[in-house]
XYZ file of C-alpha atoms in Angstrom:
174
model
C 19.131 -6.362 23.272
C 21.517 -9.237 23.935
C 19.286 -12.238 23.495
C 21.621 -14.672 24.109
C 22.095 -14.090 27.869
C 18.789 -14.173 28.956
C 16.770 -16.300 26.573
C 16.979 -20.213 26.891
C 16.006 -22.456 24.305
C 12.273 -23.023 25.714
C 11.787 -19.521 25.606
C 12.658 -19.215 22.153
C 9.020 -19.789 21.121
C 7.745 -17.093 23.299
C 10.623 -14.376 22.426
C 10.650 -15.603 18.598
C 8.616 -13.000 17.506
C 10.706 -10.237 19.297
C 14.108 -11.558 18.366
C 13.229 -11.314 14.714
C 11.530 -8.115 14.979
C 15.033 -7.004 16.721
C 16.728 -8.445 13.501
C 14.604 -6.305 11.459
C 15.746 -3.522 13.162
C 19.037 -4.332 12.846
C 19.184 -4.635 9.372
C 17.141 -1.685 8.519
C 19.845 0.405 10.629
C 22.804 -1.109 8.948
C 21.445 -2.134 5.415
C 19.897 -0.338 2.263
C 18.806 -3.889 1.041
C 18.934 -7.365 2.784
C 18.340 -10.389 0.354
C 17.069 -13.370 2.351
C 16.971 -16.561 0.412
C 13.885 -18.586 1.283
C 12.075 -21.278 -0.305
C 8.572 -21.396 -1.051
C 7.524 -19.878 2.191
C 5.219 -22.403 3.284
C 7.641 -23.939 5.851
C 8.313 -22.212 9.474
C 11.752 -20.862 8.133
C 10.281 -19.691 4.777
C 7.267 -18.152 6.624
C 9.610 -16.037 8.767
C 11.441 -14.780 5.833
C 8.421 -14.247 3.843
C 5.825 -13.057 6.379
C 7.539 -11.370 9.151
C 10.673 -10.087 7.974
C 10.060 -8.284 4.389
C 9.040 -5.042 3.253
C 9.370 -6.742 -0.253
C 9.560 -10.245 -1.672
C 11.091 -10.886 -4.981
C 9.745 -14.488 -6.314
C 11.737 -15.865 -8.913
C 9.974 -18.337 -11.158
C 10.691 -20.959 -13.861
C 9.318 -21.906 -17.488
C 7.268 -24.803 -15.989
C 3.826 -25.256 -14.817
C 4.661 -26.331 -11.122
C 6.668 -23.121 -10.863
C 3.802 -20.786 -12.287
C 1.147 -22.387 -10.138
C 3.419 -22.199 -6.933
C 4.272 -18.573 -7.468
C 0.610 -17.542 -7.872
C -0.252 -19.312 -4.936
C 2.348 -18.320 -2.806
C 2.257 -14.614 -3.629
C -1.545 -14.465 -2.946
C -0.705 -16.252 0.605
C 2.021 -14.119 1.687
C 0.047 -11.103 0.549
C -3.095 -11.461 2.619
C -1.312 -13.379 5.544
C -3.609 -12.848 8.250
C -0.139 -12.657 10.681
C 0.987 -9.654 8.782
C -2.526 -8.140 9.198
C -2.654 -8.765 12.820
C 0.834 -7.285 13.239
C -0.321 -4.234 11.351
C 2.733 -4.576 9.112
C 2.984 -2.368 5.986
C 1.712 -3.185 2.888
C 4.095 -6.030 1.479
C 5.322 -5.528 -2.072
C 5.666 -8.619 -4.398
C 8.157 -8.400 -7.276
C 7.909 -11.285 -9.865
C 11.047 -12.439 -11.818
C 11.488 -15.074 -14.360
C 14.563 -16.770 -13.535
C 16.491 -19.950 -15.089
C 14.944 -19.144 -18.219
C 16.263 -18.943 -21.969
C 15.369 -15.643 -23.252
C 17.500 -16.260 -26.477
C 15.195 -19.121 -27.204
C 12.641 -18.299 -29.792
C 9.877 -19.679 -27.521
C 10.623 -17.606 -24.631
C 8.576 -14.612 -25.735
C 5.639 -16.880 -26.541
C 5.842 -18.701 -23.045
C 6.016 -15.125 -21.494
C 3.108 -14.033 -23.480
C 0.920 -16.849 -23.152
C 1.628 -18.479 -19.570
C 3.540 -16.191 -17.552
C 2.090 -12.633 -18.224
C -1.529 -14.301 -17.641
C -0.614 -15.478 -14.672
C 0.967 -11.831 -13.535
C -2.303 -10.118 -14.909
C -4.290 -12.357 -12.460
C -2.070 -11.227 -9.556
C -2.387 -7.467 -10.528
C -6.343 -7.948 -10.964
C -6.359 -9.316 -7.258
C -4.299 -6.542 -6.263
C -1.496 -8.984 -4.984
C 1.157 -7.234 -7.263
C 1.341 -3.611 -8.353
C 2.054 -2.800 -11.893
C 3.532 0.555 -10.744
C 6.417 -1.226 -9.082
C 7.104 -3.182 -12.355
C 6.578 -0.576 -15.008
C 7.755 -3.229 -17.762
C 5.656 -6.122 -16.092
C 7.546 -9.350 -16.083
C 10.071 -7.754 -18.618
C 11.368 -5.395 -16.119
C 14.019 -8.203 -14.980
C 14.420 -11.345 -16.557
C 17.465 -13.583 -14.794
C 18.248 -15.628 -17.792
C 20.750 -18.747 -18.079
C 22.978 -19.383 -20.861
C 22.204 -23.064 -21.710
C 26.278 -23.522 -22.176
C 26.610 -23.359 -18.405
C 24.259 -25.734 -17.244
C 26.304 -28.440 -17.682
C 29.579 -29.619 -16.164
C 31.796 -27.231 -14.251
C 31.991 -24.221 -16.651
C 31.425 -20.742 -14.975
C 29.749 -17.697 -16.567
C 32.576 -15.520 -14.839
C 35.062 -16.950 -17.197
C 33.300 -15.526 -20.196
C 33.304 -11.906 -20.221
C 30.340 -11.491 -22.592
C 28.053 -13.872 -20.344
C 29.454 -12.450 -17.428
C 28.410 -8.977 -18.168
C 25.018 -9.774 -19.373
C 24.340 -11.723 -16.134
C 25.637 -8.629 -14.236
C 23.332 -6.246 -15.847
C 20.024 -8.634 -15.108
C 21.445 -8.504 -11.223
C 21.650 -4.986 -11.559
C 18.096 -4.212 -13.013
C 16.900 -6.579 -10.208
C 18.757 -4.349 -7.360
């Protein structure tokens, strides 16, 4: 349907759901996977991208308290969101991925074991995440960062070893 010709801006609220459903249909017909970058999922735009559109959500989190607590909270909200239930959408799969972390650091595994995995296990217990979707748990995919590339204008693509490791991480994610 060509929405541009018969929907004016005042009708967008009324037709917004249908427009997004049409977009979902188009994405499914033309793509195997569509990744949509959305913030925490609490704003209107984030809600569309995390509640109405997806069959699965990949939640990246970092190694700080705010990120861990926010990830746990948002995962719980989007998994049991009333809108998804009201529309009879399929069960939402949620994947958790440590990102912008330093896996080579000695403290990384301790942080993962002491902080991140307990959060993951709470979400498994509440049936927010399904461990069958991530057989290795939070070690299934880790998007690490090399500290050398957190400063200045240096790009990982210029270092073949680092780029190769980063590419492997993204292949794991896919």
